[in-house]
Short mmCIF file of C-alpha atoms in Angstrom, two decimals:
data_model
loop_
_atom_site.label_atom_id
_atom_site.label_comp_id
_atom_site.label_asym_id
_atom_site.label_seq_id
_atom_site.Cartn_x
_atom_site.Cartn_y
_atom_site.Cartn_z
CA UNK T 1 103.41 67.97 86.40
CA UNK T 2 101.06 65.95 88.52
CA UNK T 3 98.25 63.79 87.14
CA UNK T 4 95.19 65.72 86.12
CA UNK T 5 92.90 63.85 88.45
CA UNK T 6 93.89 62.10 91.63
CA UNK T 7 94.36 58.44 90.86
CA UNK T 8 92.45 56.01 93.07
CA UNK T 9 95.69 54.46 94.29
CA UNK T 10 98.32 56.54 96.06
CA UNK T 11 101.08 58.06 93.95
CA UNK T 12 103.14 55.46 92.17
CA UNK T 13 106.40 54.88 93.97
CA UNK T 14 109.46 55.12 91.83
CA UNK T 15 112.36 54.22 94.11
CA UNK T 16 112.87 50.57 95.11
CA UNK T 17 112.61 51.25 98.85
CA UNK T 18 109.09 52.63 98.41
CA UNK T 19 107.96 49.56 96.45
CA UNK T 20 109.01 47.35 99.38
CA UNK T 21 106.85 49.19 101.91
CA UNK T 22 103.59 47.31 101.16
CA UNK T 23 105.40 44.00 101.78
CA UNK T 24 106.53 45.04 105.24
CA UNK T 25 103.37 44.01 107.10
CA UNK T 26 103.00 40.58 105.44
CA UNK T 27 106.69 39.87 106.13
CA UNK T 28 106.31 40.77 109.80
CA UNK T 29 103.18 38.62 110.13
CA UNK T 30 105.00 35.67 108.57
CA UNK T 31 107.91 36.17 110.92
CA UNK T 32 105.65 36.34 113.97
CA UNK T 33 103.72 33.28 112.80
CA UNK T 34 106.95 31.34 112.35
CA UNK T 35 108.20 32.29 115.82
CA UNK T 36 104.90 31.46 117.50
CA UNK T 37 104.54 28.12 115.70
CA UNK T 38 108.13 27.07 116.16
CA UNK T 39 107.79 27.59 119.91
CA UNK T 40 104.50 25.64 119.83
CA UNK T 41 102.55 28.59 121.20
CA UNK T 42 100.27 27.81 118.24
CA UNK T 43 99.81 24.01 118.12
CA UNK T 44 101.03 22.63 114.73
CA UNK T 45 97.80 20.62 114.41
CA UNK T 46 95.88 23.90 114.32
CA UNK T 47 98.24 25.96 112.21
CA UNK T 48 101.64 24.69 111.07
CA UNK T 49 104.62 27.02 110.81
CA UNK T 50 105.23 28.81 107.49
CA UNK T 51 108.40 26.81 106.97
CA UNK T 52 106.47 23.57 107.43
CA UNK T 53 103.94 24.73 104.86
CA UNK T 54 106.80 25.56 102.50
CA UNK T 55 108.27 22.12 103.11
CA UNK T 56 104.94 20.44 102.31
CA UNK T 57 104.75 22.49 99.12
CA UNK T 58 108.28 21.46 98.11
CA UNK T 59 107.47 17.80 98.77
CA UNK T 60 104.31 17.99 96.68
CA UNK T 61 106.18 19.65 93.86
CA UNK T 62 108.92 17.03 94.04
CA UNK T 63 106.35 14.21 93.85
CA UNK T 64 104.80 15.88 90.81
CA UNK T 65 101.48 16.44 92.58
CA UNK T 66 101.48 20.21 92.52
CA UNK T 67 101.50 21.36 88.91
CA UNK T 68 98.83 19.00 87.52
CA UNK T 69 96.39 20.01 90.25
CA UNK T 70 97.00 23.73 89.80
CA UNK T 71 96.60 23.34 86.04
CA UNK T 72 93.37 21.39 86.49
CA UNK T 73 91.96 24.14 88.70
CA UNK T 74 93.14 26.95 86.43
CA UNK T 75 91.67 25.23 83.39
CA UNK T 76 88.25 24.89 85.00
CA UNK T 77 88.35 28.47 86.21
CA UNK T 78 89.34 29.94 82.85
CA UNK T 79 86.97 27.76 80.84
CA UNK T 80 84.05 28.76 83.05
CA UNK T 81 85.15 32.39 82.93
CA UNK T 82 85.42 32.36 79.13
CA UNK T 83 81.94 30.85 78.72
CA UNK T 84 80.13 32.90 81.37
CA UNK T 85 82.07 36.12 80.80
CA UNK T 86 81.73 35.87 77.02
CA UNK T 87 77.98 35.30 77.30
CA UNK T 88 77.57 38.14 79.79
CA UNK T 89 79.60 40.46 77.58
CA UNK T 90 77.57 39.68 74.46
CA UNK T 91 74.24 39.95 76.29
CA UNK T 92 75.33 43.22 77.89
CA UNK T 93 76.35 44.67 74.52
CA UNK T 94 73.13 43.53 72.85
CA UNK T 95 70.82 44.71 75.61
CA UNK T 96 72.67 48.00 75.97
CA UNK T 97 72.76 48.72 72.24
CA UNK T 98 69.37 47.52 71.02
CA UNK T 99 66.23 48.73 72.75
CA UNK T 100 64.19 45.66 71.73
CA UNK T 101 66.81 43.28 73.06
CA UNK T 102 67.06 45.16 76.33
CA UNK T 103 63.30 45.23 76.74
CA UNK T 104 63.07 41.51 76.01
CA UNK T 105 65.92 40.23 78.18
CA UNK T 106 67.10 42.73 80.77
CA UNK T 107 64.38 42.29 83.37
CA UNK T 108 64.80 38.50 83.20
CA UNK T 109 68.54 38.89 83.69
CA UNK T 110 67.98 41.18 86.64
CA UNK T 111 65.66 38.58 88.13
CA UNK T 112 68.12 35.72 87.64
CA UNK T 113 71.05 37.64 89.03
CA UNK T 114 69.45 37.86 92.46
CA UNK T 115 69.68 34.06 92.85
CA UNK T 116 72.92 33.14 94.63
CA UNK T 117 74.45 30.77 92.10
CA UNK T 118 75.92 28.55 94.81
CA UNK T 119 72.39 27.82 95.98
CA UNK T 120 71.96 25.93 92.71
CA UNK T 121 74.62 23.33 93.59
CA UNK T 122 72.14 20.55 94.45
CA UNK T 123 70.22 21.20 91.25
CA UNK T 124 73.41 21.38 89.20
CA UNK T 125 74.53 18.03 90.61
CA UNK T 126 71.16 16.56 89.61
CA UNK T 127 71.55 17.96 86.10
CA UNK T 128 75.20 17.30 85.38
CA UNK T 129 76.26 14.82 88.06
CA UNK T 130 79.46 15.49 89.95
CA UNK T 131 81.65 15.71 86.84
CA UNK T 132 83.62 18.48 85.20
CA UNK T 133 80.55 20.00 83.53
CA UNK T 134 78.91 20.84 86.82
CA UNK T 135 81.97 22.76 88.05
CA UNK T 136 82.48 24.68 84.81
CA UNK T 137 78.75 25.45 84.71
CA UNK T 138 78.83 26.90 88.22
CA UNK T 139 81.82 29.10 87.45
CA UNK T 140 80.24 30.28 84.20
CA UNK T 141 76.99 31.09 85.99
CA UNK T 142 78.84 32.97 88.70
CA UNK T 143 80.84 35.23 86.37
CA UNK T 144 78.03 35.82 83.87
CA UNK T 145 76.12 38.37 85.93
CA UNK T 146 78.88 40.75 87.04
CA UNK T 147 80.19 40.91 83.46
CA UNK T 148 76.66 41.32 82.08
CA UNK T 149 75.61 44.03 84.53
CA UNK T 150 78.73 46.12 84.08
CA UNK T 151 78.78 45.78 80.30
CA UNK T 152 75.11 46.75 80.10
CA UNK T 153 75.65 49.68 82.44
CA UNK T 154 78.76 50.77 80.54
CA UNK T 155 77.01 50.76 77.17
CA UNK T 156 73.95 52.55 78.54
CA UNK T 157 75.98 55.33 80.16
CA UNK T 158 78.18 56.22 77.19
CA UNK T 159 78.27 60.03 76.94
CA UNK T 160 75.20 61.07 74.91
CA UNK T 161 77.12 64.13 73.67
CA UNK T 162 79.69 61.88 72.02
CA UNK T 163 76.95 59.85 70.34
CA UNK T 164 75.44 63.07 69.03
CA UNK T 165 78.85 64.14 67.75
CA UNK T 166 79.20 60.78 65.98
CA UNK T 167 75.84 61.31 64.26
CA UNK T 168 76.73 64.85 63.25
CA UNK T 169 80.09 63.77 61.87
CA UNK T 170 78.50 61.03 59.77
CA UNK T 171 80.00 57.99 61.52
CA UNK T 172 78.43 54.70 60.46
CA UNK T 173 76.75 52.46 63.06
CA UNK T 174 79.75 50.15 63.14
CA UNK T 175 82.18 53.09 63.46
CA UNK T 176 80.07 54.53 66.25
CA UNK T 177 80.13 51.20 68.06
CA UNK T 178 83.84 50.64 67.50
CA UNK T 179 85.02 54.22 68.17
CA UNK T 180 82.53 55.52 70.71
CA UNK T 181 80.38 52.88 72.45
CA UNK T 182 82.89 50.09 73.07
CA UNK T 183 85.75 52.28 74.36
CA UNK T 184 83.26 54.32 76.37
CA UNK T 185 81.90 51.21 78.06
CA UNK T 186 85.33 49.68 78.62
CA UNK T 187 86.10 51.11 82.08
CA UNK T 188 82.82 49.69 83.36
CA UNK T 189 83.36 46.36 81.57
CA UNK T 190 86.78 45.98 83.19
CA UNK T 191 85.29 46.61 86.62
CA UNK T 192 82.93 43.73 85.85
CA UNK T 193 85.84 41.54 84.78
CA UNK T 194 87.77 42.15 87.99
CA UNK T 195 84.71 41.48 90.08
CA UNK T 196 83.98 38.33 88.07
CA UNK T 197 87.53 37.04 88.59
CA UNK T 198 86.96 37.14 92.33
CA UNK T 199 83.70 35.22 91.96
CA UNK T 200 85.44 32.79 89.63
CA UNK T 201 87.87 31.60 92.32
CA UNK T 202 85.24 31.62 95.02
CA UNK T 203 82.95 29.42 92.94
CA UNK T 204 85.80 27.14 92.01
CA UNK T 205 86.77 26.54 95.62
CA UNK T 206 83.23 25.51 96.48
CA UNK T 207 82.78 23.49 93.31
CA UNK T 208 86.03 21.59 93.78
CA UNK T 209 84.97 20.37 97.19
CA UNK T 210 82.24 18.39 95.40
CA UNK T 211 84.04 15.09 94.82
CA UNK T 212 86.71 16.40 92.46
CA UNK T 213 89.35 13.95 91.25
CA UNK T 214 91.89 16.67 90.55
CA UNK T 215 92.52 20.31 91.37
CA UNK T 216 93.47 22.29 94.43
CA UNK T 217 90.12 21.50 96.03
CA UNK T 218 90.83 17.78 95.77
CA UNK T 219 94.25 18.33 97.41
CA UNK T 220 92.78 20.22 100.36
CA UNK T 221 89.93 17.71 100.78
CA UNK T 222 92.45 14.87 100.91
CA UNK T 223 94.60 16.82 103.34
CA UNK T 224 91.62 17.24 105.63
CA UNK T 225 90.98 13.47 105.56
CA UNK T 226 94.57 12.77 106.60
CA UNK T 227 94.86 15.74 108.98
CA UNK T 228 97.68 17.25 106.89
CA UNK T 229 97.23 20.79 108.13
CA UNK T 230 100.37 21.98 106.32
CA UNK T 231 99.02 20.83 102.92
CA UNK T 232 95.63 22.33 103.74
CA UNK T 233 97.15 25.72 104.50
CA UNK T 234 99.24 25.49 101.37
CA UNK T 235 96.10 24.82 99.31
CA UNK T 236 94.49 27.93 100.74
CA UNK T 237 97.62 29.94 99.95
CA UNK T 238 97.53 28.59 96.40
CA UNK T 239 94.00 29.94 95.96
CA UNK T 240 95.15 33.27 97.35
CA UNK T 241 98.13 33.34 94.97
CA UNK T 242 96.03 32.48 91.93
CA UNK T 243 93.44 35.06 92.90
CA UNK T 244 96.13 37.70 93.24
CA UNK T 245 97.61 36.67 89.89
CA UNK T 246 94.23 37.10 88.19
CA UNK T 247 93.80 40.50 89.80
CA UNK T 248 97.26 41.65 88.70
CA UNK T 249 96.48 40.49 85.17
CA UNK T 250 93.19 42.40 85.20
CA UNK T 251 94.91 45.51 86.53
CA UNK T 252 97.56 45.24 83.82
CA UNK T 253 94.83 44.95 81.22
CA UNK T 254 93.14 48.03 82.67
CA UNK T 255 96.34 50.03 82.57
CA UNK T 256 96.93 49.07 78.96
CA UNK T 257 93.40 49.53 77.66
CA UNK T 258 92.62 52.66 79.66
CA UNK T 259 95.91 54.44 78.98
CA UNK T 260 93.85 57.46 77.90
CA UNK T 261 91.94 57.64 81.18
CA UNK T 262 92.83 60.65 83.37
CA UNK T 263 93.53 58.24 86.25
CA UNK T 264 96.25 56.61 84.21
CA UNK T 265 97.54 59.46 82.07
CA UNK T 266 100.85 60.67 83.30
CA UNK T 267 101.99 63.97 81.91
CA UNK T 268 105.11 63.76 79.81
CA UNK D 1 77.04 83.86 31.00
CA UNK D 2 78.03 80.66 32.71
CA UNK D 3 81.30 80.83 34.64
CA UNK D 4 84.06 79.16 32.70
CA UNK D 5 86.52 76.73 34.14
CA UNK D 6 89.98 77.86 33.10
CA UNK D 7 92.00 75.41 35.13
CA UNK D 8 91.87 71.65 34.78
CA UNK D 9 89.17 70.15 37.00
CA UNK D 10 90.64 69.10 40.36
CA UNK D 11 91.12 65.39 40.94
CA UNK D 12 88.34 64.24 43.23
CA UNK D 13 90.74 62.36 45.52
CA UNK D 14 92.95 65.38 46.08
CA UNK D 15 91.33 67.83 48.49
CA UNK D 16 91.58 71.34 47.15
CA UNK D 17 93.45 73.58 49.54
CA UNK D 18 91.19 76.29 50.91
CA UNK D 19 93.43 79.07 49.65
CA UNK D 20 92.99 77.90 46.06
CA UNK D 21 89.19 78.14 46.28
CA UNK D 22 87.49 81.50 45.86
CA UNK D 23 86.32 82.02 49.40
CA UNK D 24 82.77 83.21 48.70
CA UNK D 25 82.05 80.23 46.46
CA UNK D 26 82.55 77.73 49.28
CA UNK D 27 79.68 78.71 51.55
CA UNK D 28 76.14 77.46 51.12
CA UNK D 29 72.85 79.30 51.46
CA UNK D 30 70.82 78.44 54.54
CA UNK D 31 67.13 79.19 54.93
CA UNK D 32 64.42 78.59 57.50
CA UNK D 33 60.80 79.43 56.66
CA UNK D 34 57.95 79.26 59.13
CA UNK D 35 59.82 76.80 61.33
CA UNK D 36 58.13 75.65 64.53
CA UNK D 37 59.45 73.27 67.12
CA UNK D 38 58.07 72.24 70.47
CA UNK D 39 59.49 69.95 73.13
CA UNK D 40 56.47 68.42 74.79
CA UNK D 41 54.19 71.29 75.81
CA UNK D 42 56.94 73.86 75.47
CA UNK D 43 56.98 75.73 72.16
CA UNK D 44 60.57 76.74 71.49
CA UNK D 45 60.36 78.02 67.93
CA UNK D 46 57.26 79.44 66.29
CA UNK D 47 57.14 80.63 62.70
CA UNK D 48 60.85 81.33 62.53
CA UNK D 49 62.13 82.91 59.33
CA UNK D 50 65.86 83.16 58.97
CA UNK D 51 68.26 83.12 56.05
CA UNK D 52 71.99 83.26 55.53
CA UNK D 53 73.67 83.98 52.21
CA UNK D 54 76.56 81.78 51.03
CA UNK D 55 79.67 82.64 53.01
CA UNK D 56 77.81 84.90 55.42
CA UNK D 57 78.57 84.94 59.15
CA UNK D 58 75.34 85.17 61.12
CA UNK D 59 75.24 85.33 64.91
CA UNK D 60 72.10 84.33 66.79
CA UNK D 61 71.71 85.79 70.27
CA UNK D 62 68.94 85.65 72.81
CA UNK D 63 68.10 84.73 76.36
CA UNK D 64 68.59 81.20 77.65
CA UNK D 65 65.94 78.84 76.31
CA UNK D 66 64.88 81.13 73.47
CA UNK D 67 65.46 78.38 70.92
CA UNK D 68 68.74 79.60 69.49
CA UNK D 69 70.48 76.27 69.95
CA UNK D 70 67.41 74.49 68.59
CA UNK D 71 67.92 76.28 65.25
CA UNK D 72 71.36 74.67 64.97
CA UNK D 73 70.10 71.27 66.08
CA UNK D 74 67.43 71.39 63.39
CA UNK D 75 69.96 72.38 60.73
CA UNK D 76 72.33 69.60 61.81
CA UNK D 77 69.53 67.05 61.57
CA UNK D 78 69.79 66.12 65.24
CA UNK D 79 66.15 67.19 65.66
CA UNK D 80 63.28 67.41 63.20
CA UNK D 81 61.06 70.49 62.83
CA UNK D 82 57.34 70.27 63.66
CA UNK D 83 56.40 72.68 60.89
CA UNK D 84 58.01 74.83 58.22
CA UNK D 85 60.96 74.14 55.96
CA UNK D 86 64.70 74.29 56.50
CA UNK D 87 67.17 74.09 53.66
CA UNK D 88 70.92 73.91 53.33
CA UNK D 89 71.97 74.63 49.75
CA UNK D 90 68.36 73.96 48.76
CA UNK D 91 68.17 70.52 50.37
CA UNK D 92 66.60 69.42 53.64
CA UNK D 93 68.98 68.91 56.59
CA UNK D 94 69.91 65.39 57.68
CA UNK D 95 72.29 64.10 60.33
CA UNK D 96 75.74 63.34 59.01
CA UNK D 97 75.31 65.86 56.17
CA UNK D 98 78.86 66.35 54.85
CA UNK D 99 78.06 69.99 53.97
CA UNK D 100 77.42 70.96 57.59
CA UNK D 101 79.55 70.44 60.68
CA UNK D 102 78.69 71.37 64.23
CA UNK D 103 80.91 72.63 67.03
CA UNK D 104 79.43 72.15 70.49
CA UNK D 105 79.87 74.07 73.73
CA UNK D 106 81.84 71.15 75.14
CA UNK D 107 84.55 69.90 72.81
CA UNK D 108 83.09 66.35 72.64
CA UNK D 109 86.42 64.76 71.82
CA UNK D 110 86.74 61.01 72.28
CA UNK D 111 88.90 60.79 75.41
CA UNK D 112 90.32 57.43 74.24
CA UNK D 113 91.64 58.79 70.97
CA UNK D 114 94.57 61.15 70.55
CA UNK D 115 93.95 64.70 69.34
CA UNK D 116 95.05 63.73 65.82
CA UNK D 117 92.86 60.62 65.80
CA UNK D 118 89.89 62.70 66.92
CA UNK D 119 90.38 65.04 63.97
CA UNK D 120 91.03 62.16 61.56
CA UNK D 121 87.69 60.66 62.59
CA UNK D 122 85.94 63.30 60.49
CA UNK D 123 87.84 62.32 57.32
CA UNK D 124 87.77 58.52 57.53
CA UNK D 125 91.08 58.27 59.39
CA UNK D 126 93.18 60.41 57.03
CA UNK D 127 96.09 61.32 59.33
CA UNK D 128 97.78 63.69 56.89
CA UNK D 129 94.71 65.91 56.60
CA UNK D 130 94.20 65.73 60.35
CA UNK D 131 97.75 66.91 60.94
CA UNK D 132 97.26 69.80 58.52
CA UNK D 133 94.01 70.82 60.24
CA UNK D 134 95.66 70.69 63.67
CA UNK D 135 98.52 72.83 62.40
CA UNK D 136 95.99 75.34 61.10
CA UNK D 137 94.55 75.82 64.60
CA UNK D 138 98.03 76.10 66.09
CA UNK D 139 98.23 72.61 67.65
CA UNK D 140 100.53 70.97 65.12
CA UNK D 141 102.75 69.61 67.89
CA UNK D 142 99.97 68.24 70.14
CA UNK D 143 98.50 65.65 67.78
CA UNK D 144 99.74 62.73 69.86
CA UNK D 145 98.27 63.98 73.15
CA UNK D 146 95.21 62.53 74.86
CA UNK D 147 92.38 65.07 75.14
CA UNK D 148 92.58 64.61 78.92
CA UNK D 149 95.87 66.52 79.12
CA UNK D 150 94.74 69.44 76.94
CA UNK D 151 93.35 72.68 78.37
CA UNK D 152 89.76 73.75 77.65
CA UNK D 153 90.90 76.15 74.93
CA UNK D 154 93.13 73.52 73.34
CA UNK D 155 90.29 71.02 73.33
CA UNK D 156 88.08 73.51 71.50
CA UNK D 157 90.88 74.10 69.00
CA UNK D 158 90.98 70.36 68.33
CA UNK D 159 87.19 70.40 67.97
CA UNK D 160 87.50 73.28 65.51
CA UNK D 161 90.14 71.37 63.53
CA UNK D 162 87.80 68.36 63.48
CA UNK D 163 84.95 70.55 62.25
CA UNK D 164 87.09 72.08 59.50
CA UNK D 165 89.12 69.10 58.32
CA UNK D 166 86.49 67.83 55.88
CA UNK D 167 86.07 71.35 54.43
CA UNK D 168 82.40 71.81 55.34
CA UNK D 169 80.44 74.54 53.59
CA UNK D 170 78.40 75.39 56.66
CA UNK D 171 79.76 75.61 60.19
CA UNK D 172 77.25 75.51 63.04
CA UNK D 173 78.76 76.95 66.22
CA UNK D 174 76.70 76.20 69.33
CA UNK D 175 78.19 78.50 72.00
CA UNK D 176 81.62 76.99 71.34
CA UNK D 177 83.40 79.56 73.50
CA UNK D 178 80.87 79.70 76.32
CA UNK D 179 82.92 77.63 78.73
CA UNK D 180 86.27 79.31 78.10
CA UNK D 181 87.97 82.01 80.14
CA UNK D 182 87.92 85.58 78.81
CA UNK D 183 91.44 85.64 77.37
CA UNK D 184 91.17 82.25 75.66
CA UNK D 185 87.82 83.37 74.29
CA UNK D 186 89.34 86.43 72.63
CA UNK D 187 92.05 84.25 71.08
CA UNK D 188 89.49 81.75 69.83
CA UNK D 189 87.35 84.52 68.35
CA UNK D 190 90.37 85.65 66.35
CA UNK D 191 90.99 82.08 65.23
CA UNK D 192 87.39 81.52 64.16
CA UNK D 193 87.37 84.80 62.23
CA UNK D 194 90.62 83.85 60.50
CA UNK D 195 89.51 80.36 59.41
CA UNK D 196 86.15 81.74 58.28
CA UNK D 197 87.91 84.33 56.13
CA UNK D 198 90.25 81.72 54.68
CA UNK D 199 87.74 78.90 54.10
CA UNK D 200 84.74 81.02 53.16
CA UNK D 201 82.13 78.70 54.69
CA UNK D 202 78.77 79.99 55.88
CA UNK D 203 78.85 80.36 59.66
CA UNK D 204 75.95 80.31 62.12
CA UNK D 205 77.10 81.22 65.62
CA UNK D 206 74.83 80.84 68.60
CA UNK D 207 76.09 82.83 71.56
CA UNK D 208 74.89 84.62 74.66
CA UNK D 209 77.82 87.02 74.41
CA UNK D 210 76.58 90.06 72.48
CA UNK D 211 80.08 91.53 72.09
CA UNK D 212 81.24 88.24 70.55
CA UNK D 213 78.33 88.33 68.10
CA UNK D 214 79.09 91.94 67.09
CA UNK D 215 82.78 91.22 66.75
CA UNK D 216 82.39 88.21 64.46
CA UNK D 217 79.12 88.40 62.55
CA UNK D 218 78.03 90.08 59.34
CA UNK D 219 74.53 90.02 60.81
CA UNK D 220 73.30 89.73 64.35
CA UNK D 221 69.90 88.14 64.84
CA UNK D 222 68.05 88.36 68.16
CA UNK D 223 65.61 85.54 68.86
CA UNK D 224 62.76 86.07 71.27
CA UNK D 225 59.67 84.00 71.84
CA UNK D 226 60.67 81.68 69.05
CA UNK D 227 60.80 84.43 66.42
CA UNK D 228 63.35 86.84 65.05
CA UNK D 229 63.03 90.01 67.10
CA UNK D 230 65.90 91.93 65.56
CA UNK D 231 68.02 91.42 62.47
CA UNK D 232 70.91 93.85 62.35
CA UNK D 233 73.69 94.07 59.76
CA UNK D 234 77.10 94.91 61.22
CA UNK D 235 78.94 96.93 58.61
CA UNK D 236 82.16 97.51 60.53
CA UNK D 237 85.48 96.64 58.87
CA UNK D 238 87.36 93.63 60.23
CA UNK D 239 89.12 92.99 62.52
CA UNK D 240 86.73 94.78 64.83
CA UNK D 241 87.57 96.20 68.21
CA UNK D 242 85.33 96.84 71.15
CA UNK D 243 86.84 100.29 71.53
CA UNK D 244 85.26 101.50 68.29
CA UNK D 245 82.29 103.76 69.08
CA UNK D 246 80.02 102.20 66.42
CA UNK D 247 80.82 98.77 67.88
CA UNK D 248 79.59 100.03 71.21
CA UNK D 249 76.40 101.44 69.70
CA UNK D 250 75.56 98.21 67.90
CA UNK D 251 76.33 96.18 71.01
CA UNK D 252 74.07 98.42 73.09
CA UNK D 253 71.23 98.18 70.55
CA UNK D 254 71.39 94.39 70.46
CA UNK D 255 71.69 94.10 74.22
CA UNK D 256 68.70 96.39 74.72
CA UNK D 257 66.63 94.21 72.43
CA UNK D 258 67.76 91.02 74.21
CA UNK D 259 66.95 92.49 77.60
CA UNK D 260 64.10 94.71 76.40
CA UNK D 261 61.22 92.32 76.97
CA UNK D 262 62.02 91.78 80.60
CA UNK D 263 62.85 95.44 81.23
CA UNK D 264 59.56 96.77 79.87
CA UNK D 265 56.52 94.95 81.27
CA UNK D 266 54.20 96.75 78.83
CA UNK D 267 55.98 95.14 75.91
CA UNK D 268 55.00 91.71 77.17
CA UNK D 269 51.50 92.23 75.80
CA UNK D 270 52.67 92.72 72.23
CA UNK D 271 55.55 90.31 72.08
CA UNK D 272 55.03 86.60 72.74
CA UNK D 273 56.09 85.57 76.22
CA UNK D 274 59.63 84.28 76.62
CA UNK D 275 59.61 80.78 75.27
CA UNK D 276 60.68 79.27 78.56
CA UNK D 277 57.17 80.03 79.85
CA UNK D 278 55.18 79.85 76.63
CA UNK D 279 52.77 77.05 75.84
CA UNK D 280 51.87 75.91 72.37
CA UNK D 281 48.23 75.26 73.29
#
């Protein structure tokens, strides 16, 4: 039997050949890039060949420069995400659940969210200097609003019929929250999380170009100083890889937590 | 003479099986006296008097917006009346009243809980009782399924199991079969009649399907303009069949009364205007 509702992604491939299809285009692009660069049709100063980038990566790893920088970046990103996302989640729950809290805080949040958080960089540097705090603060600020908005929206749009059912069946406030409101808001909350993960990396990249002493941003800034295009490209690829990793993790979380959702339910 | 208890009193933690309880003793009396309810300017109920004896099956029919669903919402405590008194077993209604359970037109199952978990919700997570209730509605093998994979009729069966699992003494049925196809509806009518006979609860069924009302109810009440316009006892033996000529006569009488106001313009002067248009002022 087919899924009840069409899933947003095309039908899940089951045979190994079908899973390889999405990788076909990237592989061809890499191949073309390698051929063009190796024949110096693209000057190596502009864009080094993929193999050269791989070589630079291997050298960095061998010198022990790779892992500490990736860890430093990941730590900043996750710390900022935990602070900003946690705050946004709690504010969204509170404002969505309690009318007085929503009336007090929501319009202020809506006002603040329209400020591009990266525009605050000069102010943030004045406040916190160019240290770790400034970078974590920026990431936290960036992820706060998407998580807040989607949590708030999710809580506010929980099916009123289900809430009525909960009242009629004598569920306590806590049971109603735990059984009805939170799971009902979850699809929306997870959309916010995925969106926030994108903003998290974006903010980090910008923040790490502000005089960082470690992290992927520091590596790419140094590479620019010394015209190491291969390292620079590798740094960009690292960001891409980490971003993809975060997205895969979020998708996995979605699949697990929303197993009941018609988009994910597969008939037995 | 006071009734004597011959058997040992049942342990409070062990739910008494329905079959062991004298059916008529399980239902509660329901009464509404002079009940009025308006939503904004729109008066939906005005001086409504309605009563159901313990264990009685009463069907409420009427045109859309005549206030028939409002009666159930008042009894379930989801809304409060503007005037008049409502009682369930002598006490005022309140939301979460363990005596009364409501079945809605849509099943209102939590999509993120399995069928069995949805039923267990009504008895504090007791999976054994949930499984028994699901078996009673013929879904004993579907307890592990998400509501999303069940058909409309199956979802309403789960909702019925959820309504029955805590052994309520009053079941409020708000057009529970309205969204089902004709064949599933006939099956569900049979199921509702069977569980009502076995459990002996008082049943209030709101429906726009006159044949359904005549098939299931001891009494059919027609609401019009926020008042009872017709209160007709159906004395036919159960199970009832549409083919029976008395069935047809009762159905025609009720239908005439439901449609009567609109069909006869002269009657509009004596009977309050349909509540969809009426104003309280």
